[in-house]
mmCIF file of C-alpha atoms in Angstrom:
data_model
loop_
_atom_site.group_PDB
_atom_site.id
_atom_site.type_symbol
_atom_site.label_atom_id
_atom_site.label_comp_id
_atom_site.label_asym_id
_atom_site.label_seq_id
_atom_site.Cartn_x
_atom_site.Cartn_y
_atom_site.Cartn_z
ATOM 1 C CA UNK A 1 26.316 22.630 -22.993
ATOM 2 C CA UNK A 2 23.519 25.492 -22.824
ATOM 3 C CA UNK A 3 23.391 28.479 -24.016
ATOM 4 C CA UNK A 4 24.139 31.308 -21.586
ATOM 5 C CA UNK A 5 23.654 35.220 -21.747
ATOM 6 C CA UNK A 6 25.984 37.511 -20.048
ATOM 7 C CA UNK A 7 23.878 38.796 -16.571
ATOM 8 C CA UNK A 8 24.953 42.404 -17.710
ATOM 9 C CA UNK A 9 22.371 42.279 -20.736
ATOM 10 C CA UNK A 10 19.573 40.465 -18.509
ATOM 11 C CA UNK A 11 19.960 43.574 -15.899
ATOM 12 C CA UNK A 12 19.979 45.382 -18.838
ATOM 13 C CA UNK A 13 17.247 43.857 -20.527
ATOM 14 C CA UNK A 14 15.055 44.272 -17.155
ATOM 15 C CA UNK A 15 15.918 47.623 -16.680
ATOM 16 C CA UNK A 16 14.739 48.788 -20.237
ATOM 17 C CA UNK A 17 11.324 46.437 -20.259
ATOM 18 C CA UNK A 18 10.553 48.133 -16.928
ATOM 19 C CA UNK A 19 11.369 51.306 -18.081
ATOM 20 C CA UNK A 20 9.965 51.596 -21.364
ATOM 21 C CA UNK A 21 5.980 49.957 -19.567
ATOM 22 C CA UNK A 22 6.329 52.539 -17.311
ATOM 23 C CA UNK A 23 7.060 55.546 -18.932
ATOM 24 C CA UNK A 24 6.134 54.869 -22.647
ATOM 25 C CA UNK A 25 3.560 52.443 -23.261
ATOM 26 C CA UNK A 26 1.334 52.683 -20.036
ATOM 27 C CA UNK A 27 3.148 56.150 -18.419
ATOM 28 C CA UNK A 28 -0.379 57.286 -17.220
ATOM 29 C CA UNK A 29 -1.379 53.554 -16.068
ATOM 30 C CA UNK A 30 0.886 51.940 -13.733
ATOM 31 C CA UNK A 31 -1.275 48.890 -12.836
ATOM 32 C CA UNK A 32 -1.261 48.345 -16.209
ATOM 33 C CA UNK A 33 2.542 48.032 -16.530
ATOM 34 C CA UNK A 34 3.059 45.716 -13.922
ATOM 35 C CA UNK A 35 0.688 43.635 -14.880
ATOM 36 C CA UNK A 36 2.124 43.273 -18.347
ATOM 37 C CA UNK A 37 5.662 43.469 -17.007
ATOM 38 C CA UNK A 38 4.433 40.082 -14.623
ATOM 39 C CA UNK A 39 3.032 38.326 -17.586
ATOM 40 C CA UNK A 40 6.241 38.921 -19.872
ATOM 41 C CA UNK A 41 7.833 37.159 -16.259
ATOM 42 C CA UNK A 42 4.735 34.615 -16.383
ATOM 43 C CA UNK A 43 5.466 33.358 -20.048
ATOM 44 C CA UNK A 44 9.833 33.318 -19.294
ATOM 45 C CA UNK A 45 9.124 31.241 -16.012
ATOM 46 C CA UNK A 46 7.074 28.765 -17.503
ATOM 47 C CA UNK A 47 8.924 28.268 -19.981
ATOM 48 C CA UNK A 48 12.138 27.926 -18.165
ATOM 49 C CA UNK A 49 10.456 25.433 -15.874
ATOM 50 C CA UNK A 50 9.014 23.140 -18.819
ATOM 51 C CA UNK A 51 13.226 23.439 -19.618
ATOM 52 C CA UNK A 52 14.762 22.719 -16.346
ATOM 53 C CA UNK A 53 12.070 19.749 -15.253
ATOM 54 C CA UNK A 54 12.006 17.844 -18.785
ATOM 55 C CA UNK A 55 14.032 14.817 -17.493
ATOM 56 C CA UNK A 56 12.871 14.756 -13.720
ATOM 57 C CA UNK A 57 9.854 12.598 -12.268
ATOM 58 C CA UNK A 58 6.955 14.934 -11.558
ATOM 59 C CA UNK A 59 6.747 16.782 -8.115
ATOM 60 C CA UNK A 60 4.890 14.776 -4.814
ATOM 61 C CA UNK A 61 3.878 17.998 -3.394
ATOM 62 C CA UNK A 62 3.833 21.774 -3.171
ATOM 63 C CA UNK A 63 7.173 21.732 -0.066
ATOM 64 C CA UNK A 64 9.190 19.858 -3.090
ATOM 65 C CA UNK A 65 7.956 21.620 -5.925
ATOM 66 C CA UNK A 66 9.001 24.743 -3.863
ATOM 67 C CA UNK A 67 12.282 23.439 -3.281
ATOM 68 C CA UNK A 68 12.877 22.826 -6.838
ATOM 69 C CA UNK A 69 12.143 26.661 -7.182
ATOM 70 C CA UNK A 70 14.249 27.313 -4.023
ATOM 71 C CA UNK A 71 17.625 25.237 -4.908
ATOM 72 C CA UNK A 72 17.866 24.115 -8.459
ATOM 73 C CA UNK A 73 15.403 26.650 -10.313
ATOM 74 C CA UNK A 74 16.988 29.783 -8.672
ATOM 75 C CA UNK A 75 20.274 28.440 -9.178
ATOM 76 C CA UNK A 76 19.656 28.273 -12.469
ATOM 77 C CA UNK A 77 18.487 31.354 -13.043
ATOM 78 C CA UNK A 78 20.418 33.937 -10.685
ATOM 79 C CA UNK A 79 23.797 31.698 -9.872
ATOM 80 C CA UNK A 80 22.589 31.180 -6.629
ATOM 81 C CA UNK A 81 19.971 29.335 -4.208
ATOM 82 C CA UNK A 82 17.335 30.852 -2.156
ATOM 83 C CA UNK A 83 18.779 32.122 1.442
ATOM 84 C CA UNK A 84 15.980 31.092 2.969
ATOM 85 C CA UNK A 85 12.434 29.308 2.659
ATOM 86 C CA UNK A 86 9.496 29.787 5.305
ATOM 87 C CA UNK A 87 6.332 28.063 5.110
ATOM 88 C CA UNK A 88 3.237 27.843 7.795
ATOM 89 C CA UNK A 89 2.359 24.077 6.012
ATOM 90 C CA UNK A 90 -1.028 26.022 4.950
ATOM 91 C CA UNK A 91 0.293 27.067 1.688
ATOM 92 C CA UNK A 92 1.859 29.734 2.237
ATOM 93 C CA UNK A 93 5.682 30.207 1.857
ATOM 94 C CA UNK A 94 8.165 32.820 1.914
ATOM 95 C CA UNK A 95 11.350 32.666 0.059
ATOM 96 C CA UNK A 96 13.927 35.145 0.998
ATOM 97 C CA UNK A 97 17.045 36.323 -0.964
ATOM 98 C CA UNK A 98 20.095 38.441 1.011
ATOM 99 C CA UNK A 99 21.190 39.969 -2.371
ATOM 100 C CA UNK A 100 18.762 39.727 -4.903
ATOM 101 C CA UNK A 101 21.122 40.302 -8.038
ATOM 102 C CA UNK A 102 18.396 42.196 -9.942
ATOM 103 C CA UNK A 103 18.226 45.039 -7.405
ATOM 104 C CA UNK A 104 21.895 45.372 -6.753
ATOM 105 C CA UNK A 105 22.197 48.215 -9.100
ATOM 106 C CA UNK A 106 19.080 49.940 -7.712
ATOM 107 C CA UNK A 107 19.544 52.698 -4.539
ATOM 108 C CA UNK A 108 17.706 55.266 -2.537
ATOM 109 C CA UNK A 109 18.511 57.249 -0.151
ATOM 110 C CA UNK A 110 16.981 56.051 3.269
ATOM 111 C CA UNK A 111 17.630 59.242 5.200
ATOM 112 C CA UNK A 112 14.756 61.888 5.138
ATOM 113 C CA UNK A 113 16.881 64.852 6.969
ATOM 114 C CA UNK A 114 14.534 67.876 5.950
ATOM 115 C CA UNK A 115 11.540 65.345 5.155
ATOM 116 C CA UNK A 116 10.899 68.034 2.798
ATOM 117 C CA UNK A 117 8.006 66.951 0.261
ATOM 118 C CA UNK A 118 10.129 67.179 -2.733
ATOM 119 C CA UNK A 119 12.760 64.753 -1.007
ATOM 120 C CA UNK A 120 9.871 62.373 0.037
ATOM 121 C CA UNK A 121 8.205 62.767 -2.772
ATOM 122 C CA UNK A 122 11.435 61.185 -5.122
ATOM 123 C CA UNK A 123 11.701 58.580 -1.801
ATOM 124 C CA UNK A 124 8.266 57.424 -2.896
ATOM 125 C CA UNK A 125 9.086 57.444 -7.066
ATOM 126 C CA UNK A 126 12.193 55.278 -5.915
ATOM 127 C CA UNK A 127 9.953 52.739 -4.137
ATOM 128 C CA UNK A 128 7.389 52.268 -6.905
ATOM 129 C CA UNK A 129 10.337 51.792 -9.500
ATOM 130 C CA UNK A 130 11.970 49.230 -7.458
ATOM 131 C CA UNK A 131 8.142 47.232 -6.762
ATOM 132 C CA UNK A 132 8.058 47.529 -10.966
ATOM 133 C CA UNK A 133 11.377 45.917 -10.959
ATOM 134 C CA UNK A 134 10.181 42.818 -8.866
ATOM 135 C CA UNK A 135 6.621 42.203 -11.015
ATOM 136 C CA UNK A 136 9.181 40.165 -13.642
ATOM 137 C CA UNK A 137 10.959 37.882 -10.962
ATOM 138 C CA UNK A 138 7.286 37.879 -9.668
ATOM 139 C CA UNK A 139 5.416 36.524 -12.683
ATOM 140 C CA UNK A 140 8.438 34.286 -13.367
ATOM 141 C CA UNK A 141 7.805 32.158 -10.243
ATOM 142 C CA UNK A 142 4.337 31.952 -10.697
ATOM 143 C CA UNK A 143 5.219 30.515 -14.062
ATOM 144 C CA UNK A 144 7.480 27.683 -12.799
ATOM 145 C CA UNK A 145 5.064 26.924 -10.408
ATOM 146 C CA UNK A 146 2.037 27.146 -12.791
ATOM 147 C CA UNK A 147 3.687 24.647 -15.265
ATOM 148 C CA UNK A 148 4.508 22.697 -12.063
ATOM 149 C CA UNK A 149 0.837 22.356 -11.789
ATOM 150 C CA UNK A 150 0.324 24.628 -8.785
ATOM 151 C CA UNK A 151 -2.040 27.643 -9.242
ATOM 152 C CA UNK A 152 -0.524 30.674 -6.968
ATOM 153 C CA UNK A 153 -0.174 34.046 -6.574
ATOM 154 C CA UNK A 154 2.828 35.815 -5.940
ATOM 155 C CA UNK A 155 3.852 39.480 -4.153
ATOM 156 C CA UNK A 156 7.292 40.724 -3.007
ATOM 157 C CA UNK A 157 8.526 42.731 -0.407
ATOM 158 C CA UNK A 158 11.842 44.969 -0.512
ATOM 159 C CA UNK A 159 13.046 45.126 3.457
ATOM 160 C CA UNK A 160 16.463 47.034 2.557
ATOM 161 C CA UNK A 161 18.254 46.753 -0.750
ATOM 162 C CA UNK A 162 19.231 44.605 -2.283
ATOM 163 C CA UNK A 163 17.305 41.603 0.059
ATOM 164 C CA UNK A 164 14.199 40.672 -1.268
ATOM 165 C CA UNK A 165 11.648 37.968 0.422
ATOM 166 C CA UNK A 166 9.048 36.648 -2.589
ATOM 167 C CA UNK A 167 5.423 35.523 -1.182
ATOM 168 C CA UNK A 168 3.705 32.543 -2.474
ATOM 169 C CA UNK A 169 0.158 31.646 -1.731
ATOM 170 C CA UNK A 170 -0.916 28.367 -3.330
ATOM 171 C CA UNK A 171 -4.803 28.694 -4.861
ATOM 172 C CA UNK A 172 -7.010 25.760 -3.358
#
């Protein structure tokens, strides 16, 4: 049987890495942080893939390496599958998760009554701390998918807490 860690210390865990990049180690340089923050995710997801695809054939294609990512990969890691995958068969595809578990915790108030600057202002803080939280879930499918032997880059998109739709463009 594998070793398992309780989700409570990897929210925990995230929460802190993001935290202390942002406003200890690069507090003045916040490109900086998520691009460290997405290569800590980089070096876990590759890892985890080399882990999870030791004893399977290798991959045809990019649509089944994705849905190794989508089903058995995710499940893996979050206790769940993907909600949903989109793809225009050009290399681009577009998983989405209904309740991303990593942002569960997170919240911000969606209703700008005064639309006072100080009120938008801490609107806009919220925003960039919940991007920072997705460079690590980021970096960790570009891993996978990197040790899958597909070269990609990967953004994410926050429509309304806690759903989350991840990006992948595959390099030619």
């Amino acid at each position: 049987m594998g070793r398992e860690v309780s989700e409570s210390c990897i929210d925990s865990l995230l929460t802190e890495m993001v935290s202390t990049y942002c406003n200890r180690f690069y507090a003045n340089k916040p490109e900086l942080a998520a691009r460290r923050i997405e290569a800590i995710g980089y070096q876990v997801g590759h890892q985890l893939s080399e882990r999870y695809t030791m004893e399977r054939p290798r991959f045809s294609d990019h649509l089944e390496a994705i849905k190794f990512i989508c089903k058995d990969f995710w499940f893996e890691l979050l206790k769940k599958q993907i909600d949903n995958l989109k793809t225009n068969h050009r290399g681009t595809f577009v998983l989405q998760d209904n309740h991303f578990r990593w942002l569960t915790r997170m919240s911000i108030d969606q209703s700008p009554e005064n639309g006072t600057s100080e009120k938008l202002s801490i609107m806009a803080d919220n925003k960039a701390m919940q991007s920072m939280h997705l460079y690590f879930p980021c970096g960790i499918i570009r891993g996978a998918l990197s040790n899958l032997g597909i070269p990609c880059a990967v953004s994410a998109d926050i429509s309304n807490l806690p759903a989350c739709s991840f990006v992948i463009r595959i390099k030619a």
